[in-house]
XYZ file of N, CA and C in Angstrom:
456
model
N 17.814 -97.639 -59.230
C 16.803 -98.210 -58.359
C 16.341 -99.548 -58.957
N 16.076 -100.511 -58.119
C 15.653 -101.827 -58.590
C 14.197 -102.085 -58.241
N 13.559 -102.888 -59.063
C 12.163 -103.283 -58.885
C 12.084 -104.794 -58.850
N 11.243 -105.289 -57.976
C 10.957 -106.708 -57.924
C 9.964 -107.057 -59.026
N 10.179 -108.181 -59.700
C 9.257 -108.625 -60.735
C 7.862 -108.826 -60.142
N 7.809 -109.376 -58.932
C 6.502 -109.593 -58.293
C 5.813 -108.279 -57.967
N 6.579 -107.235 -57.636
C 5.987 -105.932 -57.328
C 5.411 -105.271 -58.578
N 5.977 -105.569 -59.734
C 5.482 -105.010 -60.993
C 4.148 -105.660 -61.377
N 4.000 -106.953 -61.067
C 2.771 -107.672 -61.405
C 1.580 -107.019 -60.726
N 0.526 -106.810 -61.502
C -0.689 -106.191 -60.980
C -0.748 -104.687 -61.154
N 0.382 -104.060 -61.490
C 0.389 -102.608 -61.673
C -0.387 -102.225 -62.935
N -1.019 -101.039 -62.924
C -1.688 -100.585 -64.136
C -0.683 -100.279 -65.243
N -1.106 -100.519 -66.489
C -0.307 -100.194 -67.663
C -0.932 -98.950 -68.288
N -0.118 -97.892 -68.448
C -0.601 -96.594 -68.915
C -0.029 -96.297 -70.302
N -0.913 -95.918 -71.234
C -0.522 -95.505 -72.579
C -1.178 -94.155 -72.851
N -0.368 -93.145 -73.144
C -0.853 -91.795 -73.445
C -1.834 -91.285 -72.390
N -1.497 -91.515 -71.118
C -2.294 -91.013 -70.011
C -3.528 -91.826 -69.666
N -3.768 -92.923 -70.378
C -4.952 -93.749 -70.125
C -4.541 -95.143 -69.698
N -5.279 -95.698 -68.759
C -5.031 -97.060 -68.295
C -5.560 -98.027 -69.346
N -4.670 -98.873 -69.869
C -5.095 -99.830 -70.895
C -5.167 -101.256 -70.352
N -4.681 -101.480 -69.144
C -4.714 -102.820 -68.567
C -3.872 -102.883 -67.313
N -3.512 -104.115 -66.944
C -2.648 -104.329 -65.780
C -1.625 -105.412 -66.111
N -0.469 -105.324 -65.456
C 0.616 -106.276 -65.714
C 0.233 -107.642 -65.153
N 0.294 -108.650 -66.012
C 0.061 -110.031 -65.577
C 1.369 -110.710 -65.183
N 2.385 -110.519 -66.023
C 3.632 -111.251 -65.836
C 4.753 -110.546 -66.585
N 5.924 -110.564 -65.991
C 7.110 -110.050 -66.670
C 7.800 -111.220 -67.358
N 8.432 -110.942 -68.482
C 9.163 -111.984 -69.195
C 10.643 -111.642 -69.188
N 11.455 -112.618 -68.782
C 12.906 -112.452 -68.774
C 13.508 -113.255 -69.915
N 14.725 -112.872 -70.321
C 15.440 -113.615 -71.354
C 15.683 -115.047 -70.875
N 16.016 -115.939 -71.806
C 16.238 -117.345 -71.456
C 17.326 -117.525 -70.411
N 18.347 -116.663 -70.449
C 19.433 -116.773 -69.473
C 19.166 -115.958 -68.211
N 17.946 -115.413 -68.083
C 17.498 -114.667 -66.900
C 18.383 -113.463 -66.571
N 18.841 -112.756 -67.604
C 19.714 -111.611 -67.363
C 19.079 -110.266 -67.683
N 17.966 -110.262 -68.422
C 17.358 -108.988 -68.818
C 15.842 -109.150 -68.967
N 15.112 -108.091 -68.659
C 13.665 -108.049 -68.878
C 13.433 -107.882 -70.372
N 12.695 -108.803 -70.989
C 12.442 -108.713 -72.426
C 11.083 -108.107 -72.731
N 10.169 -108.145 -71.769
C 8.854 -107.571 -71.994
C 7.885 -107.879 -70.874
N 6.643 -107.417 -71.052
C 5.589 -107.622 -70.067
C 4.340 -108.151 -70.752
N 3.582 -108.967 -70.042
C 2.273 -109.413 -70.485
C 1.251 -108.579 -69.740
N 0.305 -108.000 -70.474
C -0.716 -107.151 -69.867
C -2.103 -107.693 -70.174
N -2.966 -107.690 -69.149
C -4.367 -108.048 -69.319
C -5.099 -106.768 -69.693
N -5.602 -106.690 -70.906
C -6.262 -105.483 -71.403
C -7.763 -105.678 -71.569
N -8.361 -106.499 -70.724
C -9.802 -106.708 -70.739
C -10.289 -107.304 -72.041
N -11.279 -106.658 -72.655
C -11.857 -107.157 -73.904
C -10.869 -107.142 -75.063
N -9.819 -106.348 -74.941
C -8.799 -106.285 -75.996
C -7.809 -107.435 -75.890
N -7.971 -108.280 -74.882
C -7.169 -109.483 -74.747
C -5.846 -109.276 -74.029
N -5.096 -110.356 -73.986
C -3.771 -110.330 -73.380
C -2.790 -109.816 -74.416
N -1.984 -108.840 -74.000
C -1.042 -108.217 -74.934
C 0.376 -108.323 -74.399
N 1.320 -108.467 -75.343
C 2.737 -108.509 -74.995
C 3.365 -107.175 -75.372
N 3.960 -106.511 -74.383
C 4.634 -105.227 -74.603
C 6.141 -105.485 -74.513
N 6.845 -105.272 -75.624
C 8.286 -105.523 -75.681
C 9.041 -104.478 -74.848
N 10.206 -104.852 -74.370
C 11.048 -103.999 -73.527
C 11.240 -102.591 -74.097
N 11.464 -102.488 -75.415
C 11.693 -101.171 -76.029
C 10.458 -100.275 -75.958
N 9.284 -100.872 -75.758
C 8.038 -100.107 -75.683
C 7.686 -99.695 -74.254
N 8.503 -100.111 -73.290
C 8.279 -99.740 -71.892
C 9.063 -98.474 -71.621
N 8.345 -97.404 -71.299
C 8.989 -96.118 -71.041
C 9.454 -96.014 -69.592
N 8.636 -96.514 -68.653
C 8.945 -96.359 -67.226
C 8.379 -97.512 -66.421
N 9.220 -98.090 -65.557
C 8.760 -99.042 -64.554
C 8.632 -98.242 -63.262
N 7.465 -97.718 -62.985
C 7.276 -96.850 -61.831
C 6.930 -97.600 -60.569
N 6.756 -96.837 -59.481
C 6.384 -97.428 -58.194
C 4.926 -97.871 -58.179
N 4.073 -97.173 -58.940
C 2.642 -97.491 -58.914
C 2.062 -97.811 -60.281
N 2.834 -97.659 -61.350
C 2.329 -97.942 -62.692
C 3.484 -98.182 -63.656
N 3.158 -98.815 -64.778
C 4.101 -99.021 -65.874
C 3.600 -98.176 -67.041
N 4.472 -97.298 -67.548
C 4.101 -96.436 -68.669
C 4.735 -96.990 -69.933
N 3.900 -97.148 -70.975
C 4.355 -97.743 -72.235
C 4.127 -96.767 -73.387
N 4.833 -97.005 -74.495
C 4.698 -96.146 -75.679
C 3.859 -96.798 -76.776
N 3.460 -98.062 -76.572
C 2.663 -98.776 -77.559
C 1.783 -99.780 -76.828
N 0.627 -100.096 -77.380
C -0.298 -101.024 -76.720
C 0.162 -102.480 -76.784
N 1.194 -102.755 -77.562
C 1.724 -104.103 -77.662
C 0.942 -104.962 -78.636
N 1.389 -106.187 -78.788
C 0.763 -107.142 -79.719
C -0.114 -108.114 -78.943
N -1.251 -108.435 -79.533
C -2.135 -109.419 -78.921
C -1.516 -110.799 -79.090
N -1.173 -111.420 -77.965
C -0.555 -112.748 -77.987
C -1.011 -113.537 -76.778
N -0.957 -114.832 -76.921
C -1.285 -115.728 -75.816
C -0.187 -115.627 -74.748
N -0.593 -115.676 -73.503
C 0.338 -115.578 -72.378
C 1.347 -116.716 -72.414
N 2.609 -116.383 -72.206
C 3.683 -117.373 -72.191
C 3.531 -118.299 -70.989
N 3.875 -119.554 -71.173
C 3.801 -120.527 -70.081
C 5.037 -120.457 -69.189
N 6.096 -119.804 -69.660
C 7.323 -119.710 -68.872
C 7.096 -118.802 -67.668
N 7.483 -119.282 -66.514
C 7.391 -118.464 -65.310
C 8.785 -118.292 -64.736
N 8.891 -117.399 -63.800
C 10.178 -117.160 -63.163
C 10.541 -118.290 -62.200
N 9.543 -118.998 -61.691
C 9.794 -120.067 -60.730
C 10.711 -121.112 -61.350
N 11.883 -121.285 -60.754
C 12.880 -122.248 -61.243
C 13.521 -122.966 -60.064
N 13.971 -124.168 -60.300
C 14.729 -124.911 -59.286
C 16.150 -124.362 -59.255
N 16.687 -124.155 -58.049
C 18.070 -123.688 -57.888
C 18.922 -124.857 -57.414
N 20.027 -125.074 -58.109
C 20.923 -126.169 -57.769
C 22.359 -125.658 -57.666
N 23.167 -126.390 -56.901
C 24.598 -126.082 -56.804
C 25.287 -126.643 -58.042
N 26.522 -126.253 -58.274
C 27.254 -126.739 -59.445
C 27.455 -128.254 -59.414
N 27.397 -128.866 -58.211
C 27.524 -130.325 -58.110
C 26.175 -131.035 -58.226
N 25.089 -130.267 -58.457
C 23.769 -130.862 -58.670
C 22.861 -130.885 -57.449
N 23.398 -130.518 -56.268
C 22.561 -130.504 -55.063
C 21.458 -129.462 -55.199
N 20.260 -129.835 -54.780
C 19.140 -128.897 -54.815
C 19.263 -127.919 -53.638
N 19.200 -126.620 -53.953
C 19.380 -125.594 -52.924
C 18.090 -124.869 -52.568
N 17.111 -124.905 -53.452
C 15.867 -124.195 -53.198
C 15.206 -123.822 -54.509
N 14.508 -122.682 -54.488
C 13.785 -122.245 -55.677
C 13.993 -120.757 -55.908
N 14.077 -120.382 -57.165
C 14.124 -118.973 -57.549
C 12.674 -118.519 -57.684
N 12.276 -117.523 -56.881
C 10.891 -117.084 -56.859
C 10.678 -115.666 -57.355
N 11.752 -114.897 -57.503
C 11.601 -113.500 -57.888
C 12.925 -113.015 -58.476
N 12.876 -111.825 -59.074
C 14.077 -111.208 -59.636
C 14.022 -109.718 -59.356
N 15.193 -109.119 -59.207
C 15.300 -107.669 -59.023
C 15.809 -107.073 -60.326
N 15.039 -106.124 -60.881
C 15.325 -105.531 -62.188
C 15.757 -104.080 -62.007
N 16.845 -103.677 -62.660
C 17.243 -102.273 -62.676
C 16.253 -101.533 -63.568
N 15.573 -100.520 -63.026
C 14.506 -99.875 -63.797
C 15.013 -99.064 -64.982
N 16.272 -98.677 -65.003
C 16.829 -97.923 -66.126
C 17.321 -98.844 -67.239
N 18.171 -99.803 -66.897
C 18.787 -100.671 -67.898
C 17.943 -101.904 -68.211
N 17.001 -102.251 -67.323
C 16.138 -103.429 -67.415
C 16.932 -104.735 -67.296
N 18.153 -104.637 -66.760
C 18.952 -105.839 -66.518
C 18.585 -106.430 -65.164
N 18.719 -107.750 -65.051
C 18.460 -108.431 -63.784
C 19.659 -108.209 -62.878
N 19.428 -107.551 -61.759
C 20.500 -107.305 -60.786
C 20.748 -108.536 -59.930
N 19.669 -109.259 -59.590
C 19.789 -110.463 -58.767
C 18.522 -111.290 -58.875
N 18.671 -112.597 -58.702
C 17.529 -113.485 -58.547
C 17.346 -113.711 -57.056
N 16.112 -113.916 -56.609
C 15.860 -114.134 -55.190
C 15.615 -115.611 -54.938
N 16.488 -116.190 -54.102
C 16.470 -117.615 -53.791
C 15.713 -117.863 -52.498
N 14.728 -118.749 -52.565
C 14.030 -119.219 -51.375
C 14.634 -120.563 -50.989
N 15.088 -120.654 -49.741
C 15.666 -121.911 -49.272
C 14.680 -122.687 -48.402
N 13.422 -122.270 -48.426
C 12.371 -122.944 -47.659
C 11.598 -121.943 -46.815
N 10.425 -122.345 -46.375
C 9.520 -121.468 -45.649
C 10.148 -120.877 -44.387
N 10.746 -121.717 -43.556
C 11.341 -121.226 -42.299
C 12.523 -120.299 -42.565
N 13.356 -120.658 -43.521
C 14.495 -119.813 -43.872
C 14.019 -118.450 -44.376
N 12.955 -118.451 -45.181
C 12.401 -117.186 -45.685
C 11.905 -116.317 -44.537
N 11.254 -116.939 -43.555
C 10.755 -116.175 -42.403
C 11.882 -115.632 -41.535
N 12.897 -116.436 -41.323
C 13.979 -116.048 -40.408
C 14.997 -115.112 -41.060
N 15.406 -115.409 -42.306
C 16.473 -114.638 -42.943
C 16.029 -113.892 -44.187
N 14.867 -114.221 -44.720
C 14.426 -113.622 -45.981
C 15.004 -114.382 -47.161
N 14.601 -113.978 -48.321
C 15.126 -114.606 -49.536
C 16.488 -114.021 -49.867
N 17.381 -114.885 -50.330
C 18.768 -114.490 -50.563
C 18.978 -114.040 -52.010
N 19.522 -112.832 -52.218
C 19.845 -112.393 -53.586
C 21.013 -113.205 -54.145
N 20.886 -113.628 -55.372
C 21.920 -114.405 -56.056
C 22.306 -113.648 -57.313
N 23.597 -113.336 -57.437
C 24.066 -112.557 -58.582
C 24.925 -113.353 -59.557
N 25.455 -114.483 -59.112
C 26.302 -115.294 -59.985
C 25.611 -116.621 -60.254
N 25.150 -116.793 -61.493
C 24.387 -117.990 -61.836
C 24.422 -118.219 -63.340
N 24.062 -119.422 -63.727
C 23.832 -119.764 -65.122
C 22.520 -120.542 -65.181
N 21.968 -120.671 -66.372
C 20.738 -121.427 -66.556
C 21.048 -122.653 -67.400
N 20.672 -123.842 -66.891
C 20.913 -125.087 -67.627
C 19.979 -125.162 -68.827
N 20.531 -125.359 -70.016
C 19.660 -125.534 -71.187
C 18.818 -126.803 -71.009
N 17.615 -126.768 -71.480
C 16.744 -127.946 -71.387
C 15.918 -127.979 -70.121
N 16.583 -128.018 -68.968
C 15.848 -128.120 -67.701
C 15.377 -126.757 -67.205
N 16.127 -125.700 -67.512
C 15.792 -124.379 -67.005
C 16.232 -124.165 -65.573
N 16.902 -125.163 -64.973
C 17.395 -125.010 -63.601
C 18.429 -123.904 -63.529
N 18.436 -123.187 -62.412
C 19.420 -122.133 -62.180
C 20.562 -122.739 -61.377
N 21.766 -122.694 -61.950
C 22.955 -123.239 -61.293
C 23.689 -122.077 -60.643
N 23.808 -122.129 -59.320
C 24.492 -121.069 -58.586
C 25.987 -121.310 -58.652
N 26.728 -120.262 -58.968
C 28.181 -120.386 -59.089
C 28.859 -120.410 -57.728
N 28.294 -119.696 -56.751
C 28.860 -119.711 -55.399
C 27.790 -119.299 -54.417
N 28.070 -119.477 -53.129
C 27.124 -119.063 -52.089
C 27.654 -117.848 -51.344
N 28.585 -117.134 -51.943
C 29.226 -116.025 -51.240
C 28.626 -114.673 -51.580
N 27.601 -114.647 -52.406
C 27.063 -113.380 -52.919
C 26.807 -112.344 -51.828
N 26.072 -112.722 -50.815
C 25.701 -111.760 -49.789
C 26.395 -112.024 -48.461
N 27.077 -113.181 -48.352
C 27.646 -113.568 -47.066
C 29.069 -113.083 -46.866
N 29.787 -112.884 -47.942
C 31.155 -112.395 -47.836
C 32.149 -113.413 -47.321
N 31.743 -114.671 -47.250
C 32.621 -115.708 -46.713
C 33.217 -116.551 -47.810
N 33.755 -117.696 -47.428
C 34.344 -118.616 -48.390
C 33.255 -119.339 -49.152
N 33.587 -119.773 -50.348
C 32.633 -120.504 -51.169
C 32.313 -121.843 -50.526
N 31.015 -122.225 -50.595
C 30.613 -123.502 -49.993
C 30.096 -124.446 -51.048
């Protein structure tokens, strides 16, 4: 089963049956292939980073952890990235990711091609991509992921 990174945000974080905070942001690896951890707002105890190995369950209504995590400042890195074709053409923006709840690997990034396209067709899952070092732009390898047609 897959979970959207945006759907995880805001969920309560549970440790030993008690709510210790809520998910602020998920953190993905630099190459956007795996969930590395979560940032949790724990009220007076501050913002805490819970590493992937400390996450027991990414549930439908809560995230269950085995440790309260380390108190750290929230990362400035967000999932929002520019999506470009291999020839450099701008294609849209990466706004979300789908995470396998068992393996914590990124199954797909969700590409927004603009407001009207999102309303009419929804966001397009992208499974073949690389991340440009330095810029952080997501380079799509092909446009055939969900269309089943020829590469464009």
